Amino acid sequence: MSKPIDDDFDYKAEVKKCKTIDDVMGKNGLIQRLVKDVLENILEGEMEEHLGRNKYQRAETNDSTKKNYRNGYSTKNLRSSFGDVDLDVPRDRNAEFEPQIIKKYETVCTELDKKVISLYAKGMTTSDIQAEIEDLYGITISPSMVSRITDKVMESAVEWQNRSLDKVYPIVYLDAMYFKVRSNGKIMNKAVYICLGYNMQGYKEILGSWVDEAEGAKFWLKICTDLKNRGVREILIACMDGLKGLPEAIKTVFPSVNIQTCIVHQIRNSVKYIASKDKKEFIKDLKCVYKASTEELALAQLDNLKDKWGDKYAIVIDSWYNNWSHLSTFFTFSPEIRKMIYTTNTLEGFNRQIRKYTKSRTVFPTDESLSKCVYLATMEIIEKWTQPTPNWGRTLAELSIVFEEQLNDELA
């Protein structure tokens, strides 16, 4: 038996009273009052199913230990996208009734949870979200409640961070971003390590994000070990921007990996040591090195660069020679693959989007809040990654020739 609609509630008359959209969907609007009635009827139905009989129907058993009866109602204030809804929740004498539509101790409906989490993911602060929810729905929620709602995603974040990965990633990019985090009464710089990879189908995928105080070989080794523990067996090409300790760490875990240092970062690091009057000419000569068609021609151009500028900018020229083994990897491949791996712009583009979502937060209160924010922003960004990279079939065909041994099982 359903709970009857209030005799004083004349639906047709109430509809005629609605003159604006606020009268229908705003605070104390028609929808809000209908939501109350619908939810209370569902709760009544759940209670009837729990007791095994309709309201006012007597129990058929004479065993007093098995008898259970209604025991009036408790009130609950539910905060929803239709405003605050005061519900009468039925109770039973044995206190065994567990409502499903609105669970015990639940005071914010799932729809509102999703709205709060969505606003948080888009970079709004807790106080901004508080004002937005009050403006939209006429509901007052505290910043601490916003935090409690968004904390619900941490279980999903941990599950995502520990999910199984593919056996082979043809190309991965690794980088670190820095954020200010409050720790032990001090504001510290914390690094968020990001790993982005192309899977065998050509789709971009964030393999994980990790928070720590600073870059270093020890933590990079931990990240690479984590990737291996989650199922990764081969990384063909790893692109990075000269991160301290990373080449050694990734080689330790994935010995056959080919490392490509970002050419763009190398150029930036070189140019900052060049006098303003020489920059234009030096960059023109340097371009002949990294734009060469083969590695042999590139080395010849690097020798020419040394002959011309070596006496004046020896430290810059030596840097190219010292890092050549990692700078020259991309010469092995066709122009299409060179374009993908000679720079870490693919990952930096992702990082810029993360910054858009986090720019309103100058300081994070905890590491967990930083992880939560980066995770939610990541989920927003990768939702749009629905297509493989262009011409992936041709790319994979070339990689399968160069890395025949590593890809033998995957392409069998």
Coordinates of C-alpha atoms in Angstrom, one line a residue:
M1 CA 0.0 0.0 0.0
S2 CA 1.4 3.4 -1.0
K3 CA 1.4 6.4 1.1
P4 CA -1.5 8.6 -0.1
I5 CA -0.8 12.1 -1.5
D6 CA -1.6 14.8 0.9
D7 CA -5.3 15.6 0.5
D8 CA -4.5 19.3 0.6
F9 CA -2.2 18.9 -2.5
D10 CA -4.2 19.6 -5.6
Y11 CA -1.8 18.9 -8.5
K12 CA -3.8 20.7 -11.2
A13 CA -4.3 23.7 -9.0
E14 CA -0.6 23.8 -8.1
V15 CA 0.3 23.6 -11.8
K16 CA -1.9 26.6 -12.5
K17 CA -0.1 28.6 -9.8
C18 CA 3.3 28.1 -11.6
K19 CA 4.1 31.2 -13.6
T20 CA 7.9 31.0 -13.9
I21 CA 10.5 28.3 -14.1
D22 CA 11.4 29.0 -10.5
D23 CA 7.9 28.2 -9.5
V24 CA 8.4 24.7 -11.0
M25 CA 12.1 23.9 -10.3
G26 CA 13.2 26.5 -7.7
K27 CA 13.3 26.5 -4.0
N28 CA 9.9 25.2 -2.6
G29 CA 8.8 24.7 -6.2
L30 CA 6.3 22.2 -7.5
I31 CA 9.1 19.6 -8.4
Q32 CA 10.5 19.8 -4.9
R33 CA 7.2 19.0 -3.4
L34 CA 6.6 16.2 -5.9
V35 CA 10.0 14.7 -5.2
K36 CA 9.1 14.5 -1.5
D37 CA 5.8 12.6 -2.3
V38 CA 7.5 10.2 -4.7
L39 CA 10.4 9.4 -2.4
E40 CA 8.1 8.8 0.6
N41 CA 5.9 6.5 -1.5
I42 CA 9.0 4.5 -2.5
L43 CA 10.1 4.3 1.2
E44 CA 6.6 3.0 2.1
G45 CA 6.9 0.3 -0.6
E46 CA 10.3 -0.7 0.7
M47 CA 8.9 -1.0 4.3
E48 CA 6.0 -3.2 3.1
E49 CA 8.5 -5.5 1.3
H50 CA 10.7 -5.6 4.4
L51 CA 7.8 -6.6 6.7
G52 CA 6.2 -8.8 4.1
R53 CA 2.8 -7.2 4.3
N54 CA 0.9 -4.1 3.6
K55 CA 0.4 -1.2 6.0
Y56 CA -2.1 -2.1 8.8
Q57 CA -2.1 -5.8 7.7
R58 CA -1.6 -8.1 10.7
A59 CA 1.3 -10.6 10.8
E60 CA 0.2 -14.2 10.2
T61 CA 2.7 -15.8 12.5
N62 CA 2.1 -16.2 16.3
D63 CA 5.8 -16.4 17.1
S64 CA 6.4 -13.1 18.9
T65 CA 10.2 -13.4 18.2
K66 CA 9.4 -13.2 14.4
K67 CA 6.9 -10.4 14.7
N68 CA 7.9 -7.0 13.5
Y69 CA 5.8 -3.9 13.2
R70 CA 5.9 -0.4 12.0
N71 CA 7.1 2.1 14.6
G72 CA 6.1 5.5 13.2
Y73 CA 8.4 7.8 11.3
S74 CA 11.7 9.6 11.6
T75 CA 12.4 12.9 9.8
K76 CA 15.3 13.4 7.4
N77 CA 16.4 16.5 5.6
L78 CA 17.7 15.5 2.1
R79 CA 19.7 18.0 0.1
S80 CA 19.1 17.5 -3.6
S81 CA 19.3 19.4 -6.8
F82 CA 15.7 20.4 -6.3
G83 CA 16.4 22.0 -2.9
D84 CA 16.0 20.7 0.6
V85 CA 13.4 18.0 0.9
D86 CA 12.0 17.0 4.4
L87 CA 11.2 13.3 4.3
D88 CA 9.2 11.2 6.7
V89 CA 11.1 7.9 6.8
P90 CA 9.2 4.8 8.1
R91 CA 10.7 2.8 11.0
D92 CA 10.2 -0.7 12.4
R93 CA 10.2 -1.8 16.0
N94 CA 13.2 -4.1 15.5
A95 CA 15.2 -1.4 13.8
E96 CA 16.1 -3.8 11.0
F97 CA 14.7 -1.6 8.1
E98 CA 17.5 -0.5 5.7
P99 CA 16.1 1.9 3.1
Q100 CA 17.6 1.6 -0.4
I101 CA 16.3 4.6 -2.2
I102 CA 17.8 6.9 0.5
K103 CA 20.2 5.0 2.6
K104 CA 20.6 5.5 6.4
Y105 CA 22.7 8.5 7.3
E106 CA 22.6 9.7 3.7
T107 CA 21.6 13.4 3.6
V108 CA 22.8 14.4 0.1
C109 CA 21.4 12.7 -3.0
T110 CA 23.7 11.1 -5.5
E111 CA 22.7 13.6 -8.2
L112 CA 23.9 16.5 -6.0
D113 CA 27.1 14.6 -5.2
K114 CA 27.8 14.3 -8.9
K115 CA 27.2 18.0 -9.4
V116 CA 29.6 18.9 -6.5
I117 CA 32.2 16.5 -7.8
S118 CA 31.9 17.8 -11.3
L119 CA 32.4 21.4 -10.2
Y120 CA 35.4 20.4 -8.1
A121 CA 36.9 18.6 -11.0
K122 CA 36.5 21.7 -13.2
G123 CA 38.7 23.6 -10.8
M124 CA 36.3 25.4 -8.5
T125 CA 37.3 25.9 -4.9
T126 CA 35.1 24.6 -2.0
S127 CA 33.9 28.0 -1.2
D128 CA 33.1 28.7 -4.9
I129 CA 31.1 25.4 -5.0
Q130 CA 29.2 26.4 -1.8
A131 CA 28.1 29.7 -3.4
E132 CA 27.3 28.0 -6.8
I133 CA 25.1 25.3 -5.1
E134 CA 23.3 27.9 -3.0
D135 CA 22.7 30.0 -6.1
L136 CA 21.5 27.1 -8.3
Y137 CA 19.4 25.1 -5.8
G138 CA 18.9 27.3 -2.7
I139 CA 20.8 24.8 -0.6
T140 CA 23.4 25.8 2.0
I141 CA 26.3 23.3 2.2
S142 CA 29.4 23.9 4.2
P143 CA 32.9 23.8 2.7
S144 CA 33.6 20.8 4.9
M145 CA 30.6 19.0 3.4
V146 CA 32.0 19.7 -0.1
S147 CA 35.2 18.1 1.0
R148 CA 33.4 15.1 2.4
I149 CA 31.5 14.6 -0.9
T150 CA 34.6 14.9 -3.0
D151 CA 36.4 12.6 -0.7
K152 CA 34.1 9.8 -2.0
V153 CA 36.1 9.7 -5.2
M154 CA 39.3 8.6 -3.4
E155 CA 38.2 4.9 -3.5
S156 CA 37.8 5.2 -7.2
A157 CA 41.1 7.1 -7.5
V158 CA 43.0 4.3 -5.7
E159 CA 41.3 1.6 -7.8
W160 CA 42.2 3.5 -11.0
Q161 CA 45.8 4.1 -9.9
N162 CA 46.2 0.3 -9.2
R163 CA 44.4 -1.0 -12.2
S164 CA 46.1 -3.6 -14.5
L165 CA 47.9 -2.2 -17.5
D166 CA 48.7 -3.6 -21.0
K167 CA 51.8 -5.8 -21.5
V168 CA 53.3 -3.5 -24.1
Y169 CA 53.2 0.3 -24.6
P170 CA 55.0 1.3 -27.8
I171 CA 55.6 5.0 -26.7
V172 CA 55.4 6.5 -23.3
Y173 CA 56.1 10.0 -22.0
L174 CA 57.2 10.9 -18.5
D175 CA 57.2 14.2 -16.8
A176 CA 56.7 16.0 -13.4
M177 CA 54.5 19.0 -12.5
Y178 CA 54.9 21.0 -9.3
F179 CA 52.3 22.3 -6.9
K180 CA 52.4 24.0 -3.5
V181 CA 51.2 21.8 -0.7
R182 CA 50.8 22.6 3.1
S183 CA 52.8 20.1 5.1
N184 CA 53.5 20.2 8.9
G185 CA 52.7 23.9 9.0
K186 CA 55.0 24.7 6.0
I187 CA 54.2 25.2 2.3
M188 CA 56.3 22.9 0.2
N189 CA 56.7 22.2 -3.5
K190 CA 55.4 18.7 -4.3
A191 CA 55.9 16.9 -7.6
V192 CA 53.2 15.1 -9.4
Y193 CA 54.8 12.5 -11.7
I194 CA 52.7 11.8 -14.8
C195 CA 53.1 8.8 -17.2
L196 CA 51.2 8.9 -20.5
G197 CA 51.4 6.2 -23.1
Y198 CA 50.1 5.1 -26.4
N199 CA 48.7 1.5 -26.2
M200 CA 48.9 -1.0 -29.0
Q201 CA 45.6 0.3 -30.5
G202 CA 47.0 3.8 -30.8
Y203 CA 44.9 5.3 -28.0
K204 CA 46.4 7.7 -25.4
E205 CA 46.2 6.5 -21.8
I206 CA 47.4 7.9 -18.5
L207 CA 49.2 5.1 -16.8
G208 CA 49.3 6.8 -13.5
S209 CA 50.1 9.8 -11.4
W210 CA 52.2 9.9 -8.2
V211 CA 52.9 12.6 -5.6
D212 CA 56.2 13.1 -3.9
E213 CA 58.4 15.9 -2.7
A214 CA 61.0 16.1 -5.4
E215 CA 62.3 14.3 -8.5
G216 CA 65.0 11.7 -8.1
A217 CA 66.2 8.3 -9.3
K218 CA 64.8 6.5 -6.2
F219 CA 61.3 7.7 -6.8
W220 CA 61.5 7.2 -10.6
L221 CA 62.6 3.6 -9.9
K222 CA 59.5 3.2 -7.7
I223 CA 57.2 4.4 -10.5
C224 CA 58.8 2.1 -13.1
T225 CA 58.5 -0.8 -10.7
D226 CA 54.9 0.0 -10.1
L227 CA 54.2 0.0 -13.8
K228 CA 55.9 -3.4 -14.1
N229 CA 54.0 -4.8 -11.1
R230 CA 50.7 -3.7 -12.8
G231 CA 51.5 -5.8 -15.9
V232 CA 53.8 -3.7 -18.2
R233 CA 56.5 -5.9 -19.7
E234 CA 57.8 -3.8 -22.5
I235 CA 58.2 -0.1 -23.2
L236 CA 59.6 0.5 -26.7
I237 CA 60.3 4.2 -26.6
A238 CA 60.4 6.5 -23.5
C239 CA 60.3 10.2 -24.1
M240 CA 61.5 12.6 -21.3
D241 CA 62.9 16.0 -20.9
G242 CA 66.2 15.2 -19.1
L243 CA 64.6 14.4 -15.8
K244 CA 67.2 13.6 -13.1
G245 CA 67.7 9.9 -12.5
L246 CA 64.9 8.8 -14.9
P247 CA 67.0 7.2 -17.7
E248 CA 68.9 5.0 -15.2
A249 CA 65.7 4.1 -13.4
I250 CA 63.7 3.1 -16.5
K251 CA 66.7 1.2 -17.9
T252 CA 66.9 -0.8 -14.7
V253 CA 63.3 -2.0 -14.9
F254 CA 62.9 -2.1 -18.7
P255 CA 66.4 -2.8 -20.0
S256 CA 65.5 -2.8 -23.7
V257 CA 63.8 0.6 -23.7
N258 CA 64.9 3.2 -26.2
I259 CA 65.2 6.7 -24.5
Q260 CA 64.5 9.9 -26.4
T261 CA 65.4 13.2 -24.6
C262 CA 63.1 16.0 -25.6
I263 CA 64.8 18.1 -28.4
V264 CA 62.8 21.2 -27.6
H265 CA 64.0 21.2 -23.9
Q266 CA 67.6 20.6 -25.1
I267 CA 67.3 23.6 -27.4
R268 CA 65.8 25.8 -24.6
N269 CA 68.6 24.8 -22.2
S270 CA 71.1 25.6 -24.9
V271 CA 69.7 29.0 -26.0
K272 CA 69.7 30.5 -22.5
Y273 CA 73.5 30.5 -22.5
I274 CA 73.8 32.3 -25.9
A275 CA 74.3 36.0 -26.0
S276 CA 71.3 37.9 -27.5
K277 CA 73.3 39.2 -30.5
D278 CA 74.2 35.6 -31.4
K279 CA 70.9 33.8 -30.8
K280 CA 69.4 34.1 -34.2
E281 CA 72.4 32.9 -36.1
F282 CA 73.2 30.1 -33.5
I283 CA 69.6 28.8 -33.6
K284 CA 69.8 28.7 -37.5
D285 CA 73.0 26.6 -37.3
L286 CA 71.6 24.4 -34.6
K287 CA 68.5 23.7 -36.6
C288 CA 70.7 22.0 -39.2
V289 CA 71.6 19.4 -36.5
Y290 CA 68.2 18.2 -35.3
K291 CA 66.5 18.7 -38.7
A292 CA 69.0 16.5 -40.5
S293 CA 67.7 13.5 -42.5
T294 CA 70.1 11.0 -40.9
E295 CA 72.1 10.7 -37.7
E296 CA 75.4 10.7 -39.7
L297 CA 74.4 14.0 -41.3
A298 CA 73.3 15.4 -37.9
L299 CA 76.7 14.5 -36.3
A300 CA 78.5 16.2 -39.3
Q301 CA 76.4 19.4 -38.7
L302 CA 77.1 19.2 -35.0
D303 CA 80.8 19.1 -35.8
N304 CA 80.3 22.2 -38.0
L305 CA 78.5 23.9 -35.1
K306 CA 81.5 23.1 -32.8
D307 CA 84.0 24.5 -35.3
K308 CA 82.0 27.7 -35.6
W309 CA 80.8 28.3 -32.0
G310 CA 82.9 25.9 -29.9
D311 CA 85.4 28.5 -28.6
K312 CA 82.6 30.8 -27.5
Y313 CA 79.9 28.4 -26.3
A314 CA 81.8 25.2 -25.4
I315 CA 79.5 24.3 -22.5
V316 CA 76.5 24.3 -24.9
I317 CA 78.2 22.3 -27.6
D318 CA 79.5 19.7 -25.1
S319 CA 76.0 19.2 -23.8
W320 CA 74.8 18.0 -27.2
Y321 CA 77.8 15.6 -27.5
N322 CA 77.4 14.3 -23.9
N323 CA 73.7 13.6 -24.4
W324 CA 73.8 12.5 -28.0
S325 CA 72.9 8.8 -27.3
H326 CA 69.5 9.9 -25.9
L327 CA 69.0 12.9 -28.2
S328 CA 69.6 10.9 -31.5
T329 CA 67.1 8.0 -31.0
F330 CA 64.5 9.6 -33.2
F331 CA 66.8 9.5 -36.3
T332 CA 66.1 5.8 -36.5
F333 CA 62.5 6.3 -37.5
S334 CA 60.4 7.8 -40.3
P335 CA 59.3 11.5 -40.1
E336 CA 55.8 10.5 -38.8
I337 CA 57.3 8.7 -35.7
R338 CA 60.0 11.4 -35.3
K339 CA 57.3 14.0 -35.0
M340 CA 55.7 11.9 -32.1
I341 CA 58.8 11.3 -30.1
Y342 CA 61.3 14.2 -30.6
T343 CA 59.4 16.3 -28.0
T344 CA 57.3 15.6 -24.9
N345 CA 54.6 18.1 -26.2
T346 CA 52.0 15.3 -26.1
L347 CA 52.3 15.1 -22.3
E348 CA 52.9 18.8 -21.8
G349 CA 49.6 19.4 -23.6
F350 CA 47.9 17.2 -21.0
N351 CA 49.8 19.0 -18.2
R352 CA 48.5 22.4 -19.5
Q353 CA 45.0 21.1 -19.2
I354 CA 45.6 19.9 -15.7
R355 CA 46.8 23.5 -14.9
K356 CA 43.6 24.9 -16.2
Y357 CA 41.6 22.8 -13.7
T358 CA 44.0 23.5 -10.7
K359 CA 44.9 27.2 -11.3
S360 CA 42.3 28.5 -8.7
R361 CA 44.1 26.5 -6.0
T362 CA 47.3 28.2 -5.1
V363 CA 48.0 25.9 -2.1
F364 CA 46.7 22.4 -1.5
P365 CA 46.0 21.6 2.2
T366 CA 47.2 18.0 1.9
D367 CA 48.8 15.5 -0.5
E368 CA 45.5 13.7 -0.7
S369 CA 43.7 16.8 -1.8
L370 CA 46.3 17.3 -4.6
S371 CA 45.9 13.7 -5.7
K372 CA 42.1 14.0 -5.6
C373 CA 42.2 17.2 -7.7
V374 CA 44.6 15.8 -10.3
Y375 CA 42.6 12.5 -10.5
L376 CA 39.3 14.3 -11.1
A377 CA 40.9 16.6 -13.7
T378 CA 42.4 13.6 -15.4
M379 CA 39.0 11.9 -15.6
E380 CA 37.6 15.1 -17.2
I381 CA 40.4 15.2 -19.8
I382 CA 40.6 11.6 -20.9
E383 CA 36.8 11.5 -21.4
K384 CA 37.5 13.2 -24.7
W385 CA 40.2 10.7 -25.8
T386 CA 37.9 8.6 -27.9
Q387 CA 40.0 8.3 -31.1
P388 CA 43.4 6.7 -31.8
T389 CA 46.2 8.8 -33.1
P390 CA 46.1 9.4 -36.9
N391 CA 47.8 6.9 -39.1
W392 CA 48.5 4.5 -36.2
G393 CA 48.4 1.5 -38.4
R394 CA 51.4 2.7 -40.4
T395 CA 53.2 3.7 -37.2
L396 CA 52.6 0.3 -35.7
A397 CA 53.8 -1.4 -38.9
E398 CA 57.1 0.4 -38.7
L399 CA 57.5 -0.2 -35.0
S400 CA 56.9 -3.9 -35.6
I401 CA 59.8 -4.1 -37.9
V402 CA 62.2 -2.1 -35.7
F403 CA 61.1 -3.9 -32.5
E404 CA 60.3 -7.3 -34.0
E405 CA 61.5 -9.3 -31.0
Q406 CA 59.7 -7.2 -28.4
L407 CA 56.4 -7.2 -30.4
N408 CA 56.6 -10.8 -31.6
D409 CA 54.0 -12.1 -29.0
E410 CA 51.7 -9.1 -29.3
L411 CA 51.4 -9.4 -33.1
A412 CA 51.3 -13.2 -33.3

